[in-house]
Amino acid sequence: MPSKLSWPLLNRLAFGLAVLLRWAHELAMPALTRDMQTQTESAVNLLRGHGVSLARVNWQDVSAPVFEPLNLWPPGYAWLMAGLLRWVSPEVLVGTQVMHWAGLLGLLLAWWWLLKPLKSRLVPYAPAVIFLFWGLSNAPFHLLFGTDLLALACYTGGLAVLLQLLTRPARRPPGPGPLLMSALGFGACLLRFAYYPLAFFLPLTLLVFAWRWRPQLRRPALASLLLLLALVGALLLYQARIAGDAYYITKFYTQLATEAPTAARLGLYWYHLGQFDPVLYHSFFSNELDFSRVPHGVALRVGAVLAVSVVVAGVLALGLRQEWRAAYRQGRLWPTPGVLFHLLAGGTALLCAGLLTALSLRYPAALVGWFAGGRWTYVADTRYFLPAFMSVSAMLLVLTLARPARLNPAGRRVAVALLGFSLLLSLATRDRRTAQNLLKEPAFFMDKSQGISADVRQLDRFLRTVQPGEPVIMGRNYYNKRVEIAARLAGHIVLDADSLLAHAPLRTSRPTLMLFDLNPDTPPTPAVAAFLEQHHARQRLWLPTMRTIILSVEVQP
């Protein structure tokens, strides 16, 4: 009896440990990606009175930069980051870490509440197993950037409210639950365009079940749908009037080398499906195994993907069949908590994959240098499937830990073996990867090397002293990522020397300060040297460990 009574406490302790493990993982392996950098740059401009925008050079008058509204993302992340920079800490890196930690905590809390209606149908230690698996495993948390965690946390929170509404006693009033559900779905829309269809999945599902089984929920379901329509309509109005467009809705993200995104040809590109990400495999295994280092690595990877995918699909099929039969025997084919959970999780995975498939079929591939093979399409990008990864992972865990059993002994042993191997591989690779990130000299922002951190602090201080809000152009004759990030996050405009010289002589209506970033190991070209001499450039900052010289140039009218 004492051991049974202790499980609720142990489950809560395991949940807290899972949160700490994921926080520690984020702290040891930080990432300030291009997406996050750009949205944070727009937050800095928002605080300076220019709205959620990005600064661009005005070649007709370099003293009056153009602030273009941010349209690649909804404004949610920029609004949140602006609030953190103003009221929590002016340090961008602190704000970035807080956003990551808040997203992780919100996501795991949402899953805690989503699994709560299944409490009586799972073994007592199920929450501990599920959250420790997610806390320790590298999957299904793949390549998380910027808004991924926060958006999925909001959506999963809405899903949790929906399941609570569908499983509560029929006579119990819904209260503000339906409206909260739509508000959480809209929160995801504020962070990523991809959550528009998922957000509407919530009230539409409630309406369908209310119409068939819960008449008392019909009006609340309609109210929640109308609320979401109003909120998304307001967001679309913002995108149309303020941002100019909703990039992923009114345009196609191509980065085509030969034509503008607006000229992308619509069609049916069936061959794009050949790039489909192995969702069932990546729900349990990220790219820990580097198959390229072994003979016949491609064949081994294909074999591993097929084997894992077949196993996962087989276990899910067996378990869901048993869940269906159990509901049928109870005389309530659909509205049992187990069937509802799998319907919502499976529906999320299918809707996510369906949206990415539709976009990939309709639009040409983007020709980009940063993606494997140089051709990018939606179904090929692993991190876009995060809602599907979490759903598939949760479904298999719930079926494995169900009480009464939903898997026969053989199926359960296969599922446990799969989960165990996934966890062991994550543990074996996490230590190596974490040590690499803790010991190596960081690329740009977690500057743990004493010399680097001193230079970085000096650079950040210098860039902030340059008249906040005044137009400052950061020229360069080579690419230094750390200097670029510092300059952009200080609100400066960055351009390369070729663009600068192509518009010489510069036009300006008043004296303008320009900063120029030189590499002491690479002498400037004759054209750059002549430009600096013409404008009487003087050295302002020398950062030896970063190999950077910052010059200042006064451009006169």
mmCIF file of C-alpha atoms in Angstrom, residues 171-460:
data_model
loop_
_atom_site.group_PDB
_atom_site.id
_atom_site.type_symbol
_atom_site.label_atom_id
_atom_site.label_comp_id
_atom_site.label_asym_id
_atom_site.label_seq_id
_atom_site.Cartn_x
_atom_site.Cartn_y
_atom_site.Cartn_z
ATOM 1 C CA ARG A 171 -23.916 17.314 -16.689
ATOM 2 C CA ARG A 172 -20.887 19.359 -15.712
ATOM 3 C CA PRO A 173 -20.936 22.857 -17.305
ATOM 4 C CA PRO A 174 -17.977 23.622 -19.625
ATOM 5 C CA GLY A 175 -17.209 26.991 -18.041
ATOM 6 C CA PRO A 176 -14.614 29.082 -19.914
ATOM 7 C CA GLY A 177 -12.918 25.934 -21.284
ATOM 8 C CA PRO A 178 -14.008 26.271 -24.942
ATOM 9 C CA LEU A 179 -12.913 29.911 -25.099
ATOM 10 C CA LEU A 180 -9.598 29.093 -23.405
ATOM 11 C CA MET A 181 -9.069 26.310 -25.945
ATOM 12 C CA SER A 182 -9.480 28.711 -28.873
ATOM 13 C CA ALA A 183 -7.323 31.344 -27.188
ATOM 14 C CA LEU A 184 -4.494 28.825 -26.821
ATOM 15 C CA GLY A 185 -4.896 27.766 -30.448
ATOM 16 C CA PHE A 186 -4.677 31.407 -31.480
ATOM 17 C CA GLY A 187 -1.534 31.785 -29.370
ATOM 18 C CA ALA A 188 0.089 29.165 -31.605
ATOM 19 C CA CYS A 189 -1.060 31.115 -34.692
ATOM 20 C CA LEU A 190 0.637 34.231 -33.315
ATOM 21 C CA LEU A 191 3.941 32.366 -33.372
ATOM 22 C CA ARG A 192 3.807 30.244 -36.556
ATOM 23 C CA PHE A 193 1.656 30.368 -39.677
ATOM 24 C CA ALA A 194 1.675 26.545 -39.841
ATOM 25 C CA TYR A 195 -0.672 26.347 -36.833
ATOM 26 C CA TYR A 196 -3.653 27.949 -38.590
ATOM 27 C CA PRO A 197 -5.230 24.598 -39.610
ATOM 28 C CA LEU A 198 -4.239 22.947 -36.333
ATOM 29 C CA ALA A 199 -5.847 25.774 -34.352
ATOM 30 C CA PHE A 200 -9.158 25.307 -36.187
ATOM 31 C CA PHE A 201 -8.928 21.553 -35.595
ATOM 32 C CA LEU A 202 -9.687 22.263 -31.918
ATOM 33 C CA PRO A 203 -13.110 23.998 -32.061
ATOM 34 C CA LEU A 204 -14.225 22.025 -35.125
ATOM 35 C CA THR A 205 -13.540 18.742 -33.329
ATOM 36 C CA LEU A 206 -15.437 19.968 -30.270
ATOM 37 C CA LEU A 207 -18.342 20.978 -32.497
ATOM 38 C CA VAL A 208 -18.475 17.565 -34.213
ATOM 39 C CA PHE A 209 -18.507 15.662 -30.930
ATOM 40 C CA ALA A 210 -20.967 18.097 -29.365
ATOM 41 C CA TRP A 211 -23.343 17.672 -32.293
ATOM 42 C CA ARG A 212 -23.241 13.877 -32.033
ATOM 43 C CA TRP A 213 -22.857 13.126 -28.325
ATOM 44 C CA ARG A 214 -22.908 16.276 -26.159
ATOM 45 C CA PRO A 215 -25.744 18.657 -27.139
ATOM 46 C CA GLN A 216 -24.982 20.897 -24.165
ATOM 47 C CA LEU A 217 -21.580 21.690 -25.718
ATOM 48 C CA ARG A 218 -22.961 22.890 -29.043
ATOM 49 C CA ARG A 219 -23.273 26.564 -28.136
ATOM 50 C CA PRO A 220 -19.903 26.725 -26.350
ATOM 51 C CA ALA A 221 -18.315 24.983 -29.358
ATOM 52 C CA LEU A 222 -19.852 27.519 -31.750
ATOM 53 C CA ALA A 223 -18.734 30.364 -29.493
ATOM 54 C CA SER A 224 -15.179 29.025 -29.431
ATOM 55 C CA LEU A 225 -15.159 28.704 -33.229
ATOM 56 C CA LEU A 226 -16.448 32.261 -33.659
ATOM 57 C CA LEU A 227 -13.840 33.547 -31.201
ATOM 58 C CA LEU A 228 -11.035 31.843 -33.121
ATOM 59 C CA LEU A 229 -12.399 33.165 -36.419
ATOM 60 C CA ALA A 230 -12.417 36.703 -34.997
ATOM 61 C CA LEU A 231 -8.899 36.425 -33.569
ATOM 62 C CA VAL A 232 -7.382 34.891 -36.704
ATOM 63 C CA GLY A 233 -9.261 37.433 -38.818
ATOM 64 C CA ALA A 234 -7.709 40.234 -36.764
ATOM 65 C CA LEU A 235 -4.276 38.656 -37.211
ATOM 66 C CA LEU A 236 -4.781 38.397 -40.972
ATOM 67 C CA LEU A 237 -5.881 42.037 -41.018
ATOM 68 C CA TYR A 238 -2.679 42.928 -39.174
ATOM 69 C CA GLN A 239 -0.651 40.945 -41.695
ATOM 70 C CA ALA A 240 -2.381 42.663 -44.612
ATOM 71 C CA ARG A 241 -2.352 46.237 -43.286
ATOM 72 C CA ILE A 242 0.775 46.337 -41.138
ATOM 73 C CA ALA A 243 3.119 43.571 -42.278
ATOM 74 C CA GLY A 244 2.070 43.813 -45.924
ATOM 75 C CA ASP A 245 1.425 40.095 -46.329
ATOM 76 C CA ALA A 246 1.538 36.761 -44.554
ATOM 77 C CA TYR A 247 4.570 35.343 -46.284
ATOM 78 C CA TYR A 248 3.811 31.649 -46.091
ATOM 79 C CA ILE A 249 0.137 32.237 -46.925
ATOM 80 C CA THR A 250 0.195 34.847 -49.687
ATOM 81 C CA LYS A 251 3.635 33.993 -51.058
ATOM 82 C CA PHE A 252 5.821 30.934 -51.322
ATOM 83 C CA TYR A 253 9.149 30.703 -49.533
ATOM 84 C CA THR A 254 11.499 29.760 -52.363
ATOM 85 C CA GLN A 255 14.773 31.668 -52.374
ATOM 86 C CA LEU A 256 14.782 30.680 -56.028
ATOM 87 C CA ALA A 257 18.007 31.513 -57.810
ATOM 88 C CA THR A 258 16.286 32.395 -61.073
ATOM 89 C CA GLU A 259 13.009 34.082 -60.180
ATOM 90 C CA ALA A 260 11.221 36.014 -57.457
ATOM 91 C CA PRO A 261 9.034 34.160 -54.935
ATOM 92 C CA THR A 262 5.923 35.821 -56.403
ATOM 93 C CA ALA A 263 6.735 34.215 -59.751
ATOM 94 C CA ALA A 264 6.874 30.663 -58.384
ATOM 95 C CA ARG A 265 4.873 28.399 -60.675
ATOM 96 C CA LEU A 266 2.032 26.481 -59.088
ATOM 97 C CA GLY A 267 1.715 22.867 -60.091
ATOM 98 C CA LEU A 268 1.590 19.293 -58.855
ATOM 99 C CA TYR A 269 5.135 18.334 -57.948
ATOM 100 C CA TRP A 270 4.600 14.675 -57.080
ATOM 101 C CA TYR A 271 8.311 13.899 -57.043
ATOM 102 C CA HIS A 272 8.707 16.105 -53.953
ATOM 103 C CA LEU A 273 7.146 13.299 -51.934
ATOM 104 C CA GLY A 274 10.351 11.362 -52.492
ATOM 105 C CA GLN A 275 11.946 13.778 -49.977
ATOM 106 C CA PHE A 276 9.330 13.007 -47.308
ATOM 107 C CA ASP A 277 10.889 13.003 -43.851
ATOM 108 C CA PRO A 278 10.721 9.576 -42.134
ATOM 109 C CA VAL A 279 8.278 10.754 -39.471
ATOM 110 C CA LEU A 280 7.833 7.435 -37.647
ATOM 111 C CA TYR A 281 11.613 6.977 -37.442
ATOM 112 C CA HIS A 282 12.302 10.539 -36.316
ATOM 113 C CA SER A 283 9.641 10.298 -33.622
ATOM 114 C CA PHE A 284 12.128 8.166 -31.673
ATOM 115 C CA PHE A 285 15.536 8.679 -33.287
ATOM 116 C CA SER A 286 17.101 11.978 -34.231
ATOM 117 C CA ASN A 287 20.255 12.066 -36.312
ATOM 118 C CA GLU A 288 22.539 10.695 -33.587
ATOM 119 C CA LEU A 289 23.904 7.967 -35.828
ATOM 120 C CA ASP A 290 26.235 9.306 -38.518
ATOM 121 C CA PHE A 291 25.745 6.645 -41.178
ATOM 122 C CA SER A 292 28.136 8.454 -43.531
ATOM 123 C CA ARG A 293 31.095 7.280 -41.429
ATOM 124 C CA VAL A 294 30.549 3.561 -42.090
ATOM 125 C CA PRO A 295 30.739 1.543 -45.324
ATOM 126 C CA HIS A 296 27.434 1.400 -47.182
ATOM 127 C CA GLY A 297 26.104 4.075 -44.828
ATOM 128 C CA VAL A 298 23.238 5.074 -47.114
ATOM 129 C CA ALA A 299 21.945 1.522 -47.319
ATOM 130 C CA LEU A 300 22.247 1.105 -43.545
ATOM 131 C CA ARG A 301 20.287 4.292 -42.911
ATOM 132 C CA VAL A 302 17.551 3.269 -45.343
ATOM 133 C CA GLY A 303 17.360 -0.126 -43.655
ATOM 134 C CA ALA A 304 17.173 1.426 -40.173
ATOM 135 C CA VAL A 305 14.480 3.899 -41.248
ATOM 136 C CA LEU A 306 12.366 1.177 -42.859
ATOM 137 C CA ALA A 307 12.766 -1.244 -39.948
ATOM 138 C CA VAL A 308 11.868 1.317 -37.289
ATOM 139 C CA SER A 309 8.985 2.720 -39.343
ATOM 140 C CA VAL A 310 7.489 -0.758 -39.874
ATOM 141 C CA VAL A 311 7.828 -1.571 -36.173
ATOM 142 C CA VAL A 312 6.220 1.706 -35.059
ATOM 143 C CA ALA A 313 3.394 1.418 -37.606
ATOM 144 C CA GLY A 314 2.769 -2.212 -36.608
ATOM 145 C CA VAL A 315 2.682 -1.512 -32.866
ATOM 146 C CA LEU A 316 0.367 1.479 -33.351
ATOM 147 C CA ALA A 317 -1.960 -0.538 -35.577
ATOM 148 C CA LEU A 318 -2.172 -3.385 -33.078
ATOM 149 C CA GLY A 319 -2.709 -1.110 -30.106
ATOM 150 C CA LEU A 320 -5.310 1.107 -31.773
ATOM 151 C CA ARG A 321 -7.205 -1.962 -32.959
ATOM 152 C CA GLN A 322 -7.423 -3.209 -29.378
ATOM 153 C CA GLU A 323 -8.453 0.270 -28.169
ATOM 154 C CA TRP A 324 -11.220 0.331 -30.748
ATOM 155 C CA ARG A 325 -12.423 -3.133 -29.762
ATOM 156 C CA ALA A 326 -12.449 -2.203 -26.079
ATOM 157 C CA ALA A 327 -14.591 0.847 -26.831
ATOM 158 C CA TYR A 328 -16.944 -1.251 -28.952
ATOM 159 C CA ARG A 329 -17.370 -3.789 -26.145
ATOM 160 C CA GLN A 330 -18.357 -0.952 -23.799
ATOM 161 C CA GLY A 331 -21.063 0.064 -26.244
ATOM 162 C CA ARG A 332 -19.542 3.524 -26.746
ATOM 163 C CA LEU A 333 -17.586 3.259 -29.953
ATOM 164 C CA TRP A 334 -16.083 6.746 -29.944
ATOM 165 C CA PRO A 335 -16.249 8.808 -26.755
ATOM 166 C CA THR A 336 -14.010 6.719 -24.490
ATOM 167 C CA PRO A 337 -10.988 8.600 -23.098
ATOM 168 C CA GLY A 338 -8.525 6.214 -24.765
ATOM 169 C CA VAL A 339 -10.102 6.476 -28.212
ATOM 170 C CA LEU A 340 -10.460 10.260 -27.839
ATOM 171 C CA PHE A 341 -6.805 10.679 -26.921
ATOM 172 C CA HIS A 342 -5.569 8.665 -29.887
ATOM 173 C CA LEU A 343 -8.011 10.412 -32.191
ATOM 174 C CA LEU A 344 -6.744 13.850 -31.142
ATOM 175 C CA ALA A 345 -3.056 12.883 -31.203
ATOM 176 C CA GLY A 346 -3.367 10.961 -34.464
ATOM 177 C CA GLY A 347 -5.450 13.736 -36.015
ATOM 178 C CA THR A 348 -2.770 16.251 -35.095
ATOM 179 C CA ALA A 349 -0.051 14.127 -36.719
ATOM 180 C CA LEU A 350 -2.071 13.555 -39.885
ATOM 181 C CA LEU A 351 -3.110 17.198 -40.185
ATOM 182 C CA CYS A 352 0.485 18.359 -39.745
ATOM 183 C CA ALA A 353 1.767 15.917 -42.370
ATOM 184 C CA GLY A 354 -1.150 16.695 -44.686
ATOM 185 C CA LEU A 355 -0.487 20.437 -44.624
ATOM 186 C CA LEU A 356 3.193 19.963 -45.429
ATOM 187 C CA THR A 357 2.308 17.511 -48.195
ATOM 188 C CA ALA A 358 -0.181 19.905 -49.763
ATOM 189 C CA LEU A 359 2.332 22.753 -49.787
ATOM 190 C CA SER A 360 5.089 20.541 -51.166
ATOM 191 C CA LEU A 361 2.866 19.231 -53.957
ATOM 192 C CA ARG A 362 1.691 22.714 -54.939
ATOM 193 C CA TYR A 363 4.918 24.717 -54.992
ATOM 194 C CA PRO A 364 8.349 24.201 -56.593
ATOM 195 C CA ALA A 365 11.351 23.338 -54.479
ATOM 196 C CA ALA A 366 13.531 26.126 -53.157
ATOM 197 C CA LEU A 367 17.084 26.198 -54.442
ATOM 198 C CA VAL A 368 19.142 26.848 -51.323
ATOM 199 C CA GLY A 369 22.672 26.147 -50.216
ATOM 200 C CA TRP A 370 21.930 25.362 -46.582
ATOM 201 C CA PHE A 371 19.808 22.249 -47.186
ATOM 202 C CA ALA A 372 21.118 18.783 -48.077
ATOM 203 C CA GLY A 373 20.958 18.352 -51.836
ATOM 204 C CA GLY A 374 20.299 22.057 -52.350
ATOM 205 C CA ARG A 375 16.546 21.583 -52.941
ATOM 206 C CA TRP A 376 14.226 22.353 -50.051
ATOM 207 C CA THR A 377 10.538 21.573 -49.775
ATOM 208 C CA TYR A 378 8.221 21.441 -46.780
ATOM 209 C CA VAL A 379 8.024 17.661 -46.343
ATOM 210 C CA ALA A 380 11.820 17.430 -46.348
ATOM 211 C CA ASP A 381 12.348 19.676 -43.305
ATOM 212 C CA THR A 382 12.479 17.528 -40.178
ATOM 213 C CA ARG A 383 11.632 20.196 -37.623
ATOM 214 C CA TYR A 384 8.352 21.092 -39.342
ATOM 215 C CA PHE A 385 6.989 17.720 -38.187
ATOM 216 C CA LEU A 386 7.427 18.441 -34.462
ATOM 217 C CA PRO A 387 3.657 18.191 -33.697
ATOM 218 C CA ALA A 388 3.601 14.811 -35.453
ATOM 219 C CA PHE A 389 6.719 13.582 -33.606
ATOM 220 C CA MET A 390 5.258 14.409 -30.206
ATOM 221 C CA SER A 391 1.902 12.842 -31.099
ATOM 222 C CA VAL A 392 3.353 9.575 -32.437
ATOM 223 C CA SER A 393 5.726 9.290 -29.483
ATOM 224 C CA ALA A 394 2.910 9.877 -26.994
ATOM 225 C CA MET A 395 0.584 7.381 -28.698
ATOM 226 C CA LEU A 396 3.148 4.577 -28.571
ATOM 227 C CA LEU A 397 4.042 5.340 -24.948
ATOM 228 C CA VAL A 398 0.372 5.373 -23.906
ATOM 229 C CA LEU A 399 -0.342 2.072 -25.688
ATOM 230 C CA THR A 400 2.714 0.469 -24.065
ATOM 231 C CA LEU A 401 1.715 1.661 -20.571
ATOM 232 C CA ALA A 402 -2.036 1.034 -20.877
ATOM 233 C CA ARG A 403 -4.017 -0.821 -18.208
ATOM 234 C CA PRO A 404 -5.675 -3.125 -19.150
ATOM 235 C CA ALA A 405 -3.084 -3.957 -21.782
ATOM 236 C CA ARG A 406 -3.703 -2.787 -25.324
ATOM 237 C CA LEU A 407 -0.734 -4.716 -26.710
ATOM 238 C CA ASN A 408 -0.167 -8.449 -26.595
ATOM 239 C CA PRO A 409 3.025 -9.592 -24.794
ATOM 240 C CA ALA A 410 5.049 -9.789 -28.020
ATOM 241 C CA GLY A 411 3.937 -6.349 -29.181
ATOM 242 C CA ARG A 412 4.662 -4.835 -25.783
ATOM 243 C CA ARG A 413 8.170 -6.338 -25.728
ATOM 244 C CA VAL A 414 8.855 -4.909 -29.191
ATOM 245 C CA ALA A 415 7.641 -1.459 -28.094
ATOM 246 C CA VAL A 416 9.720 -1.528 -24.902
ATOM 247 C CA ALA A 417 12.787 -2.609 -26.880
ATOM 248 C CA LEU A 418 12.285 0.254 -29.346
ATOM 249 C CA LEU A 419 11.876 2.812 -26.575
ATOM 250 C CA GLY A 420 14.841 1.440 -24.665
ATOM 251 C CA PHE A 421 17.150 1.499 -27.665
ATOM 252 C CA SER A 422 16.050 5.044 -28.478
ATOM 253 C CA LEU A 423 16.826 6.109 -24.921
ATOM 254 C CA LEU A 424 20.193 4.349 -24.747
ATOM 255 C CA LEU A 425 21.305 5.877 -28.025
ATOM 256 C CA SER A 426 20.298 9.329 -26.812
ATOM 257 C CA LEU A 427 22.226 8.888 -23.565
ATOM 258 C CA ALA A 428 25.322 7.618 -25.404
ATOM 259 C CA THR A 429 25.370 10.529 -27.828
ATOM 260 C CA ARG A 430 24.165 13.273 -25.502
ATOM 261 C CA ASP A 431 27.251 13.104 -23.263
ATOM 262 C CA ARG A 432 29.547 13.324 -26.270
ATOM 263 C CA ARG A 433 27.618 16.186 -27.835
ATOM 264 C CA THR A 434 27.261 18.108 -24.578
ATOM 265 C CA ALA A 435 30.989 17.751 -23.856
ATOM 266 C CA GLN A 436 31.794 19.049 -27.312
ATOM 267 C CA ASN A 437 29.641 22.110 -26.765
ATOM 268 C CA LEU A 438 30.980 22.730 -23.263
ATOM 269 C CA LEU A 439 34.670 22.345 -24.154
ATOM 270 C CA LYS A 440 35.009 23.681 -27.674
ATOM 271 C CA GLU A 441 35.385 27.377 -28.432
ATOM 272 C CA PRO A 442 31.847 28.550 -29.206
ATOM 273 C CA ALA A 443 30.991 29.812 -32.643
ATOM 274 C CA PHE A 444 29.328 33.049 -31.669
ATOM 275 C CA PHE A 445 27.307 33.495 -28.555
ATOM 276 C CA MET A 446 27.966 31.237 -25.587
ATOM 277 C CA ASP A 447 31.438 32.719 -25.338
ATOM 278 C CA LYS A 448 32.935 30.581 -22.584
ATOM 279 C CA SER A 449 36.574 31.172 -23.529
ATOM 280 C CA GLN A 450 37.805 33.974 -21.286
ATOM 281 C CA GLY A 451 39.499 35.905 -24.066
ATOM 282 C CA ILE A 452 36.522 35.589 -26.388
ATOM 283 C CA SER A 453 34.015 36.626 -23.717
ATOM 284 C CA ALA A 454 36.053 39.727 -22.862
ATOM 285 C CA ASP A 455 36.146 40.773 -26.518
ATOM 286 C CA VAL A 456 32.449 40.064 -26.944
ATOM 287 C CA ARG A 457 31.520 42.193 -23.926
ATOM 288 C CA GLN A 458 33.683 45.019 -25.276
ATOM 289 C CA LEU A 459 32.072 44.724 -28.716
ATOM 290 C CA ASP A 460 28.536 44.709 -27.315
#
